[in-house]
Coordinates of C-alpha atoms in Angstrom, one line a residue:
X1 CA 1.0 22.8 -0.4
X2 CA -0.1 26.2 -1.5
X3 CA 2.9 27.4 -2.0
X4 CA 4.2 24.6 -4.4
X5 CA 0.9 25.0 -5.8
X6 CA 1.8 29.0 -6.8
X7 CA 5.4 27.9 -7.6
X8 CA 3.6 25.3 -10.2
X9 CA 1.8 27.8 -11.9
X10 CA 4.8 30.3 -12.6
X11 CA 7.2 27.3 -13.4
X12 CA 5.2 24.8 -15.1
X13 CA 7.4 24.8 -17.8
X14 CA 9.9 23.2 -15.8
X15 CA 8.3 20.7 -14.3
X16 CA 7.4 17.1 -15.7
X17 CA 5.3 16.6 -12.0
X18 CA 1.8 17.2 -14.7
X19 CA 2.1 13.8 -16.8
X20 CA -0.9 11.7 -17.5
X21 CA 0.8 9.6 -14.6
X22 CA -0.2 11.9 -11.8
X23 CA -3.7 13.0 -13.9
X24 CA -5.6 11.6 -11.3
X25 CA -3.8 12.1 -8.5
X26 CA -4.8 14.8 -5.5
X27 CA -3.1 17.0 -3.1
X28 CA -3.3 14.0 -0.4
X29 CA -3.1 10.7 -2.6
X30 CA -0.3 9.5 -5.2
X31 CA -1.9 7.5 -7.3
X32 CA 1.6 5.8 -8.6
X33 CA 2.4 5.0 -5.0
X34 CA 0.0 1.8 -5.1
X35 CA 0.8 0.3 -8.6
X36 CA 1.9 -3.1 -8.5
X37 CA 5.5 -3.3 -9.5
X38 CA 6.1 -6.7 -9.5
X39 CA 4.5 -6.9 -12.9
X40 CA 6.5 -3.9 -14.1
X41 CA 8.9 -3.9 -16.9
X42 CA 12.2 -3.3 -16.0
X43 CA 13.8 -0.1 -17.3
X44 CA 15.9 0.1 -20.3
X45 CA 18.9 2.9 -20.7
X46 CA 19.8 1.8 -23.6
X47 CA 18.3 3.1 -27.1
X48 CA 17.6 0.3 -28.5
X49 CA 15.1 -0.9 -25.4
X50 CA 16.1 -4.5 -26.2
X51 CA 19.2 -5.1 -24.7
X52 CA 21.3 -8.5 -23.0
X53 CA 20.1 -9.3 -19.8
X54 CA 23.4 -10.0 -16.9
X55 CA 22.8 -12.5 -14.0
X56 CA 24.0 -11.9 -10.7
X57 CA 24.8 -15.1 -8.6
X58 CA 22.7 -13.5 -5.7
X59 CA 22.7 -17.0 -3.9
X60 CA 25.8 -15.9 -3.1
X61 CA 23.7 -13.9 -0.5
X62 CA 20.9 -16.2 0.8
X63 CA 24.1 -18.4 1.8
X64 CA 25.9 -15.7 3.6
X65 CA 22.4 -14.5 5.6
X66 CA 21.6 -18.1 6.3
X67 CA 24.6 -18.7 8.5
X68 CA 24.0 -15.4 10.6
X69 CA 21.9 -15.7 13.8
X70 CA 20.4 -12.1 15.4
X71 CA 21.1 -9.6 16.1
X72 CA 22.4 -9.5 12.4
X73 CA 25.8 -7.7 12.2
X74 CA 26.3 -5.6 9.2
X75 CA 28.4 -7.3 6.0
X76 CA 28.9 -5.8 3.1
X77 CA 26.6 -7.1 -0.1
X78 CA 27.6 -4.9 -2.6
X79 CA 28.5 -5.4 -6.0
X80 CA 32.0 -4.7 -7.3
X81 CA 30.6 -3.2 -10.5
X82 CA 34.2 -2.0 -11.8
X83 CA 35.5 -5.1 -11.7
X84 CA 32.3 -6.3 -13.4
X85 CA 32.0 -3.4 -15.6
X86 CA 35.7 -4.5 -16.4
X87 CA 36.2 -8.1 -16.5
X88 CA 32.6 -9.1 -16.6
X89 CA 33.1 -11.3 -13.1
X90 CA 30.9 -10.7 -10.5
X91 CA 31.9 -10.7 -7.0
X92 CA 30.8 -9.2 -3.7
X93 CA 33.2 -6.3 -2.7
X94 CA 35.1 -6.2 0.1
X95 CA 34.7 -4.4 3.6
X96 CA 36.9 -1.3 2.5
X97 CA 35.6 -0.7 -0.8
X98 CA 33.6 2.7 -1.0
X99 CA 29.6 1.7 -2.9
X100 CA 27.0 3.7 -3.5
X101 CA 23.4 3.2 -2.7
X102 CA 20.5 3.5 -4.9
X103 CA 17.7 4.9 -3.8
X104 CA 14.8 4.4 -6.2
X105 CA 11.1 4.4 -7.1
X106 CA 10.4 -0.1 -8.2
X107 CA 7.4 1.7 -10.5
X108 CA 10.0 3.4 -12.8
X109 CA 11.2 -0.1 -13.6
X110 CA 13.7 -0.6 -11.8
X111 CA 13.2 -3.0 -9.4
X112 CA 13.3 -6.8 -10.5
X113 CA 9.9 -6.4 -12.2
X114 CA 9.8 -9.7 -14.1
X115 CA 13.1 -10.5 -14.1
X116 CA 14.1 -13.6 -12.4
X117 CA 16.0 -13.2 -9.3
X118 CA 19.6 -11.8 -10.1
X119 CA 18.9 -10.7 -13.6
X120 CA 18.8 -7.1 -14.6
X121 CA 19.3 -5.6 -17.8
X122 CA 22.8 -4.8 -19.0
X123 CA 22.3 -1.4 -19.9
X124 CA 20.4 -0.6 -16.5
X125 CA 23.9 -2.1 -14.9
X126 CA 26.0 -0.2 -17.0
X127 CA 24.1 2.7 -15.7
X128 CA 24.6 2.3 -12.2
X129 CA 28.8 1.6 -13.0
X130 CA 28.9 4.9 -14.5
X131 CA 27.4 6.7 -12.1
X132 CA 30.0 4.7 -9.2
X133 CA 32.6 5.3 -11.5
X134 CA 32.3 9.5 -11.5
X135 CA 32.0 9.8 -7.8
X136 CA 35.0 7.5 -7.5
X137 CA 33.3 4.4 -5.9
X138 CA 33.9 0.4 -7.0
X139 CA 30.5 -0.8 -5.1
X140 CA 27.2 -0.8 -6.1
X141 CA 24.6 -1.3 -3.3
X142 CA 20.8 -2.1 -5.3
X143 CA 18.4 -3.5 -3.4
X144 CA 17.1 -5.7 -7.0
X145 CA 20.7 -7.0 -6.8
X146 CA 21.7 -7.0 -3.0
X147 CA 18.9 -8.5 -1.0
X148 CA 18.6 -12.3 -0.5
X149 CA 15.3 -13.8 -2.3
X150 CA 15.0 -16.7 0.3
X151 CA 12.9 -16.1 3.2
X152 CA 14.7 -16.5 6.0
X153 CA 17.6 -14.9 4.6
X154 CA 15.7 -11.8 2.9
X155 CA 14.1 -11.1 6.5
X156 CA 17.5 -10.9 8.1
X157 CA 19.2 -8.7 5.6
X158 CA 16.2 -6.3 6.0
X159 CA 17.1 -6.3 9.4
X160 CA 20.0 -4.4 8.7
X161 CA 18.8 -2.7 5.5
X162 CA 19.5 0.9 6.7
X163 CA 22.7 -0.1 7.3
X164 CA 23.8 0.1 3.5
X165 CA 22.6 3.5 3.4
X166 CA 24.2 5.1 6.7
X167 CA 27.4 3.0 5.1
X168 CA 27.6 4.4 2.3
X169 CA 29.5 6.4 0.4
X170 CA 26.9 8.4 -1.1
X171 CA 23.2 7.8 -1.6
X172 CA 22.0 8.0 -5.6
X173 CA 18.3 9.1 -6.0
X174 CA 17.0 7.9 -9.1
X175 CA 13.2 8.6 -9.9
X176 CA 12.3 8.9 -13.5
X177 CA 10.1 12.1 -13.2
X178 CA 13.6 13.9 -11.7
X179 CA 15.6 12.2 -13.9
X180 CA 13.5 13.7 -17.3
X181 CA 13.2 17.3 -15.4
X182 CA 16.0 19.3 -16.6
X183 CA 18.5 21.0 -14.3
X184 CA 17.3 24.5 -13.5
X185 CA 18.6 25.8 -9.9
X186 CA 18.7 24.7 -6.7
X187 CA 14.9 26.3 -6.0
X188 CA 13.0 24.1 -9.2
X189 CA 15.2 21.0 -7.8
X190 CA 14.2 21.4 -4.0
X191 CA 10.3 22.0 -5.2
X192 CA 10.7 18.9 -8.0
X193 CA 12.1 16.7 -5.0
X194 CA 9.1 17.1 -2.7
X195 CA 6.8 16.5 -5.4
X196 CA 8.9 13.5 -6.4
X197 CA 7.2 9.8 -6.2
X198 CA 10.3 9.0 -4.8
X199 CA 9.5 11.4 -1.9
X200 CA 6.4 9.6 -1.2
X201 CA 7.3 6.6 -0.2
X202 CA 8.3 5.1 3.1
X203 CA 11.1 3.1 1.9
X204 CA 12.8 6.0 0.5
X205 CA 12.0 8.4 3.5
X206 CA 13.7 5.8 5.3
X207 CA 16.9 5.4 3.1
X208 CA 16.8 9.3 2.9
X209 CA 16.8 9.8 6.9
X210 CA 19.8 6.5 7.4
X211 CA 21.6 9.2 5.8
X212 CA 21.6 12.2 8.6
X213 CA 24.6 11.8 10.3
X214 CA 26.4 13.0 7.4
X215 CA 26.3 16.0 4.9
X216 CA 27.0 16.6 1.4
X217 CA 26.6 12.4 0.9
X218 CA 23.0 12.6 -1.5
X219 CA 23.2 12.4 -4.8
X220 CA 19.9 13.7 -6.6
X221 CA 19.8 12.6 -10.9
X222 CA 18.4 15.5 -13.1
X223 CA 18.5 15.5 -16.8
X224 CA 21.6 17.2 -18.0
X225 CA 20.6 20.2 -20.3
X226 CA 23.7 19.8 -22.2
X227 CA 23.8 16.3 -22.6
X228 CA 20.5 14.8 -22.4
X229 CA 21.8 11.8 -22.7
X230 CA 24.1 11.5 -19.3
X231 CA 22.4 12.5 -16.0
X232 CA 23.8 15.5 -14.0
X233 CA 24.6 14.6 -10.4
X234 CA 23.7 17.2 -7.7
X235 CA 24.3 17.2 -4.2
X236 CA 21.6 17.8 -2.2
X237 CA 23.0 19.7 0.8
X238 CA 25.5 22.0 -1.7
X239 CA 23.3 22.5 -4.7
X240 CA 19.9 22.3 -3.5
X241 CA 18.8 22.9 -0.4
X242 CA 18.5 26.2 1.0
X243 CA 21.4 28.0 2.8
X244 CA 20.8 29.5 6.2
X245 CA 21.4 33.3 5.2
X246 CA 20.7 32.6 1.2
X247 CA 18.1 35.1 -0.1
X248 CA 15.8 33.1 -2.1
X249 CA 11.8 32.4 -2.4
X250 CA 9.3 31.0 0.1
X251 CA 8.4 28.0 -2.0
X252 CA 12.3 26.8 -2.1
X253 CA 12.9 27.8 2.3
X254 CA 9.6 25.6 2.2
X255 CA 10.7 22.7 0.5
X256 CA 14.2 22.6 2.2
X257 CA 12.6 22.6 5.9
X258 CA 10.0 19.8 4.5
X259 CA 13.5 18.0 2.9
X260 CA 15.5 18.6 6.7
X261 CA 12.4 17.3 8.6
X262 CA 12.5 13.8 6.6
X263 CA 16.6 13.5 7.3
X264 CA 16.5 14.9 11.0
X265 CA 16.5 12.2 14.6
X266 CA 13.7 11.0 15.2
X267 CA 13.4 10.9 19.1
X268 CA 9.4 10.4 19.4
X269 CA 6.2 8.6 18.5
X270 CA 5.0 12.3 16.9
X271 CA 8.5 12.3 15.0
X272 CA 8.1 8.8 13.6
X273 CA 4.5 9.6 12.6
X274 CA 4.9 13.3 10.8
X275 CA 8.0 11.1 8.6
X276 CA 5.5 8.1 8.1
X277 CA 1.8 8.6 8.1
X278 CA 1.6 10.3 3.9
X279 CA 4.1 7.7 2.7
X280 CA 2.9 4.3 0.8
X281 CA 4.4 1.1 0.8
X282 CA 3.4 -1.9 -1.4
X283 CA 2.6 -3.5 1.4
X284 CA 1.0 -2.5 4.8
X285 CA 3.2 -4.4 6.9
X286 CA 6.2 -3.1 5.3
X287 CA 4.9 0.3 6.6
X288 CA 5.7 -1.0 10.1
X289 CA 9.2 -3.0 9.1
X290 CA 10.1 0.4 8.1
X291 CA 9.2 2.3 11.3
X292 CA 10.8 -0.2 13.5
X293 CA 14.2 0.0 11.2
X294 CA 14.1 3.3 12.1
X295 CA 13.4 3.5 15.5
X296 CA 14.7 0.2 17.3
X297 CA 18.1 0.2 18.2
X298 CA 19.7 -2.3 15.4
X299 CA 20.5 -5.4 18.0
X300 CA 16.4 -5.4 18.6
X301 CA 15.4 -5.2 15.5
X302 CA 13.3 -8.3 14.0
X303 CA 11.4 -7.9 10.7
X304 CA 10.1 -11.6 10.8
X305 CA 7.9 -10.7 13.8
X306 CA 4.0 -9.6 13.2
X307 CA 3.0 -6.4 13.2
X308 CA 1.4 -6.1 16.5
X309 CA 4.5 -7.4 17.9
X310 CA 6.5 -4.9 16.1
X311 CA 4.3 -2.3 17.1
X312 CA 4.8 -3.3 20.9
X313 CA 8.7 -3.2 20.3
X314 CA 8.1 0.5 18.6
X315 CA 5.9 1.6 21.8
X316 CA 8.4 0.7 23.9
X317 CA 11.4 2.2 22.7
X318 CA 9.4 5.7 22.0
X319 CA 8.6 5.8 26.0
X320 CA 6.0 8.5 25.4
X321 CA 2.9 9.7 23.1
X322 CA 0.8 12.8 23.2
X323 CA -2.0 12.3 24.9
X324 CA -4.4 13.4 22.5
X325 CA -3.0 10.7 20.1
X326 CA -4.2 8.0 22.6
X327 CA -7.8 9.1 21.4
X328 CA -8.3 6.0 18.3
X329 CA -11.5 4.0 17.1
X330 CA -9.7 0.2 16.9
X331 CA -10.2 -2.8 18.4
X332 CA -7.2 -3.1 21.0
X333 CA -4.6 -5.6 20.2
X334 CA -5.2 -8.1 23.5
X335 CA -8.5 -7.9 25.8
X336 CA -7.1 -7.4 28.9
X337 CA -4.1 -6.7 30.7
X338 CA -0.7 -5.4 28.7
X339 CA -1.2 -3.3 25.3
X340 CA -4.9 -3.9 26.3
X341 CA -5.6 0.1 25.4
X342 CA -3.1 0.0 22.0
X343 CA -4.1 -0.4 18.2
X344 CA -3.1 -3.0 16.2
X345 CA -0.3 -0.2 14.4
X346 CA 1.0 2.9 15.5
X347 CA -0.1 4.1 12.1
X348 CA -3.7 4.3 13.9
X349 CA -2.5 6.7 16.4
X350 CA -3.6 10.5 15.3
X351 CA -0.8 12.8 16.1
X352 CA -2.4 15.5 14.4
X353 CA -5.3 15.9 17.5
X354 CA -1.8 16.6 19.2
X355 CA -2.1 20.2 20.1
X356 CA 1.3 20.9 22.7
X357 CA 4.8 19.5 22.7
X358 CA 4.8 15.9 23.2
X359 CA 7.6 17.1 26.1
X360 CA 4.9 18.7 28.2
X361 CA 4.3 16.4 31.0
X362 CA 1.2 17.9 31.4
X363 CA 0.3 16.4 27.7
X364 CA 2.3 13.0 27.6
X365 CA 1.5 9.8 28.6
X366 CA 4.6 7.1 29.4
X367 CA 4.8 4.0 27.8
X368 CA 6.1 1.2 30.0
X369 CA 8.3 -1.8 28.3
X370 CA 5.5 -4.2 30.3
X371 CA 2.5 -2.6 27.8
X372 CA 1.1 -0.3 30.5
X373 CA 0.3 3.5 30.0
X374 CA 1.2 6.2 32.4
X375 CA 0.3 9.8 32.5
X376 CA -1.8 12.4 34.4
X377 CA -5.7 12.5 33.6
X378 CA -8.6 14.8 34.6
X379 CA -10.8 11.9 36.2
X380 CA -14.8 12.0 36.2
X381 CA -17.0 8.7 37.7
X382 CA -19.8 8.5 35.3
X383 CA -23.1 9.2 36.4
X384 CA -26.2 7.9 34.9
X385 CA -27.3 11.5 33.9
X386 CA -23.8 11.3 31.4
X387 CA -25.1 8.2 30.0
X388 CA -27.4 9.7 27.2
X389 CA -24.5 12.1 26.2
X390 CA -22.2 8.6 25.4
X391 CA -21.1 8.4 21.5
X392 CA -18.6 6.0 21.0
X393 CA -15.9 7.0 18.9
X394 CA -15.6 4.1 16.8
X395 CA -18.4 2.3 14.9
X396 CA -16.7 -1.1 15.2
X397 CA -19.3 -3.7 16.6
X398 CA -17.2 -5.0 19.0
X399 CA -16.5 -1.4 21.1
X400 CA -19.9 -0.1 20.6
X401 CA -20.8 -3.4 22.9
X402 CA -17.9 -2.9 24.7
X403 CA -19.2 0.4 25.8
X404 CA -22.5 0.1 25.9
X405 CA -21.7 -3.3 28.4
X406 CA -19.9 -1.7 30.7
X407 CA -21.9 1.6 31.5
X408 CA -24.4 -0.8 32.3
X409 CA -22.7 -0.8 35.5
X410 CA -21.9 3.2 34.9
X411 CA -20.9 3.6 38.4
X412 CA -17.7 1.8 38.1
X413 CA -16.6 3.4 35.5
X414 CA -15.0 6.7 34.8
X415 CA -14.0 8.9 32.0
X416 CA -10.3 10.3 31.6
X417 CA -10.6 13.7 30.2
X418 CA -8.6 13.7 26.6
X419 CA -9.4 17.0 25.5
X420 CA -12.1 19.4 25.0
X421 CA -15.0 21.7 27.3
X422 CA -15.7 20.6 30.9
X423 CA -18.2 23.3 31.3
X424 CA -21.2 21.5 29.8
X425 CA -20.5 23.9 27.0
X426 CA -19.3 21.5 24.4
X427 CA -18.3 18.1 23.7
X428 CA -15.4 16.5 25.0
X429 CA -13.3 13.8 23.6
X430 CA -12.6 11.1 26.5
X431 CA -11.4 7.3 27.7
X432 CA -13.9 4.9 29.0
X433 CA -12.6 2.4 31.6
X434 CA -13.3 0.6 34.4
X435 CA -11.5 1.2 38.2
X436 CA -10.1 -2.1 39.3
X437 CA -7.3 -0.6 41.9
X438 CA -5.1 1.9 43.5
X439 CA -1.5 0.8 43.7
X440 CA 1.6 2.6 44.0
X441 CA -0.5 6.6 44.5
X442 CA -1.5 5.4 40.6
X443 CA -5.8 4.7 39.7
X444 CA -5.1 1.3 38.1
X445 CA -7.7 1.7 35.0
X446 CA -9.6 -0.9 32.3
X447 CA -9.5 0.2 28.9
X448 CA -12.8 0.2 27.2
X449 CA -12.8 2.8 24.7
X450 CA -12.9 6.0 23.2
X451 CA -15.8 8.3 23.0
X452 CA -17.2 11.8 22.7
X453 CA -19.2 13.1 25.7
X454 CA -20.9 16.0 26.6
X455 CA -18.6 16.5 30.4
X456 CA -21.0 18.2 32.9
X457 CA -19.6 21.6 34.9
X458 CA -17.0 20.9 37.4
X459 CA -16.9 22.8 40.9
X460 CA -13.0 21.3 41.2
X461 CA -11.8 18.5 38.2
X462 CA -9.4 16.3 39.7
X463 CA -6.0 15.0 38.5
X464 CA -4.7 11.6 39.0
X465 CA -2.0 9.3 38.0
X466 CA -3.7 6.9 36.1
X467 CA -2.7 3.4 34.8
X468 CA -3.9 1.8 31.7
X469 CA -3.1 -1.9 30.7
X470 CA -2.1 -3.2 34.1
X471 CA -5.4 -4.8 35.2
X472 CA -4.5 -8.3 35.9
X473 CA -2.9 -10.3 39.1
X474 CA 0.4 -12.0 39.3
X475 CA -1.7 -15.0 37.9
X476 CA -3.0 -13.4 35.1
X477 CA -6.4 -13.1 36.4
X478 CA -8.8 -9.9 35.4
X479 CA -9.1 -7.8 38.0
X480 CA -13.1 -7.0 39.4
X481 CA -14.1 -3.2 38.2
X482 CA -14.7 -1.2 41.8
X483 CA -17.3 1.7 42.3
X484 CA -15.4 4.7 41.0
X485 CA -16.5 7.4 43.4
X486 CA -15.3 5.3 46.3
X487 CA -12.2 4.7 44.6
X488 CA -11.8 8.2 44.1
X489 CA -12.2 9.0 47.5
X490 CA -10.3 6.7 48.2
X491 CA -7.3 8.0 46.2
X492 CA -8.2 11.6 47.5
X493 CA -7.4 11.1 51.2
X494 CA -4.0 9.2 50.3
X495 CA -2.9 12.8 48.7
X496 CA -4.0 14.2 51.3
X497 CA -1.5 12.6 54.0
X498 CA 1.1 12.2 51.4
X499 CA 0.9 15.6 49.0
X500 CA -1.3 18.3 48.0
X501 CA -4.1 17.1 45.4
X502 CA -3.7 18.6 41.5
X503 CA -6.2 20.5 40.4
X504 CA -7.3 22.3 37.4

């Protein structure tokens, strides 16, 4: 941020990123990012700000999505906007015709706002057509225009939403404050991206990384220094980003890595999460219809499913998380048994306690598609001289009782190391749970919470396979909590006959 922040101050001209808009935003938090745009007025391109209204039959749609059952199959709900532009008919185009996608920022007005479904001011239209027209495309893909307003239907085409973006032609980034800054070089647009609105939010970050599997396919709008009036389109991989052996400042190689990152695979729970966390969405489930879009494979993806159950589905296709990012102050999703250790949304996961690859096995913890949680802990039984040293990460009634319950009975439960000092030196951070088996050469754990800990000096620490969210019976009974040490013992002579025991 620094950088940008230097860049600012020798550029300012430039930039339009200083409006009364962003006056009281900070570093962290864009202010714009939470205004409520369904009571915005939609945007006028026109001069006369008082333009004809079209209507779009977008009916049409909510009867084409009502018929489909999942896993939704992509159909094409674009607009021909020639043939509107044209003959003033609107029809969908058809499954060879090459569309563009907008990808846009609702608070610049142009989202529905208070337009009825369907209608959207001519000159905004007109806009779009032009745009289409110059990069030789017939289609118009909008989400005001292109997404079904019924329920049902609206949560199936969302299901495929990405879809319009990876398909299409070229993606069109519209965002007013890029729109009014005028075309400079490819360093002042790379920096006047990042610092977009349209950069902060999730949607966007989403549409912007459908399009990776392809190059030179994003369009960016700037204002046209020689005819203020028409946009100039740019293409993001040719005109702004920053070539491999190009000889140019720190603050544009910055904002081209930060613009790469967005648009690269995202293979992990740490991946997801470094894309996500910043960005704002209207609304805070639409943070997590947005991560599943763009991690679930498309056949198991289901926007009209809760949260929780989208985070499951999210879990479960990641297949791993840093440890350190297990370490969270919620109240678990179920009480016992599977996804009995996981937050309500991955959003409450801390990747940035992460200190090593998330590839280390050493570091990761495995997510099984039952709910259950795999990985290798340092494991100390808690004794009743560790009590006093207990802080319980979260404030929440609920753990604090939680924990202060179950080491009640301190000597059947344990602490699995997360990080910090074992020496006695410092404080760790650590897992709370309760023994209740050893099945498969795996400690079969209770989840009870997270907490900080002074750890007492260690002789040996011992490693073990532990298991976290599998502590019920084939009748979904809880399983009893058994003395620790014993169990540790326990586990310690089975390593013996069958491998040497880790050790740190």
């Amino acid at each position: 941020m620094l950088v940008f922040l230097d860049y600012l101050a020798k550029h300012k001209p430039h930039s339009e990123f200083s409006g009364p808009a962003h006056d009281t935003c900070t570093e962290e938090l864009c202010m714009p990012a939470y205004n409520d745009t369904t009571t915005t007025r939609q945007l006028h391109k026109c001069q006369s700000d008082d333009c004809d209204t079209s209507r779009f039959p977008i009916e049409k749609l909510d009867e084409a999505f009502c018929a489909l059952d999942r896993p939704i199959h992509w159909i094409p709900t674009s607009w021909d906007i020639l043939w509107w532009q044209q003959y003033g008919i609107m029809r969908l185009s058809s499954l060879d015709q090459k569309f563009i996608a907008i990808s846009h920022v609702w608070s610049d007005g142009t989202g529905n706002g208070l337009q009825s479904p369907g209608s959207v001011n001519t000159c905004l239209v007109q806009y779009w057509a032009e745009i289409a027209k110059s990069l030789q495309c017939s289609g118009l893909w909008w989400d005001t225009l292109c997404v079904p307003t019924q329920k049902q239907s609206r949560r199936k085409a969302l299901d495929i939403m990405l879809e319009n973006y990876a398909r299409a032609e070229y993606i069109v980034v519209h965002d007013l404050e890029l729109v009014n800054t005028p075309w400079v070089d490819s360093e002042t647009a790379a920096v006047a991206v990042v610092l977009s609105t349209w950069f902060t939010r999730g949607w966007t970050a989403a549409e912007f990384n459908a399009t990776r599997k392809r190059t030179k396919n994003v369009k960016v709008l700037f204002k046209n220094p020689q005819n203020p009036k028409q946009p100039i389109i740019k293409d993001l991989d040719r005109d702004i980003l920053a070539g491999k052996a190009q000889f140019t400042s720190l603050a544009h190689l910055t904002a081209s890595k930060i613009l790469r990152g967005v648009r690269r695979e995202i293979g992990d729970l740490r991946g997801l999460l470094q894309v996500l966390r910043g960005r704002s969405t209207a609304w805070d489930k639409d943070k997590t219809i947005v991560a599943s879009l763009m991690t679930l494979d498309q056949s198991k993806v289901d926007t009209s499913r809760s949260a929780p159950e989208m985070t499951r589905a999210i879990l479960a296709a990641c297949t791993t998380m840093p440890k350190t990012a297990f370490f969270h102050n919620k109240v678990p999703m179920t009480s016992h048994g599977a996804w009995s250790w996981c937050p309500p949304s991955i959003f409450d996961f801390d990747i940035r306690r992460a200190t090593l690859d998330s590839d280390d096995c050493q570091n990761a913890l495995f997510i099984g598609k039952n709910g259950s949680l795999d990985g290798a802990f340092a494991v100390f039984p808690l004794q009743h001289k560790d009590v006093d040293s207990i802080c319980p990460y979260s404030t929440h009634p609920f753990i604090v009782q939680r924990i202060s319950s179950a080491i009640e009975t301190f000597e059947n439960c344990a602490i699995l190391k997360v990080s910090g000092k074992t020496d006695g030196s410092g404080i760790a951070q650590g897992i709370l749970v309760e023994v209740v088996a050893f099945r498969d050469d795996k400690l079969e754990c209770r989840y009870i919470g997270c907490l900080y800990l002074t750890l007492p000096r260690q002789d040996r620490i011992l490693v073990r396979i532990c298991r976290i969210g599998d502590n019920v019976d084939s009748k979904d009974k809880i399983l009893p909590a058994l003395n620790a040490e014993h169990a540790l013992a326990a586990t310690e002579e089975a390593y013996y006959y069958k491998g040497p025991v880790a050790w740190f």
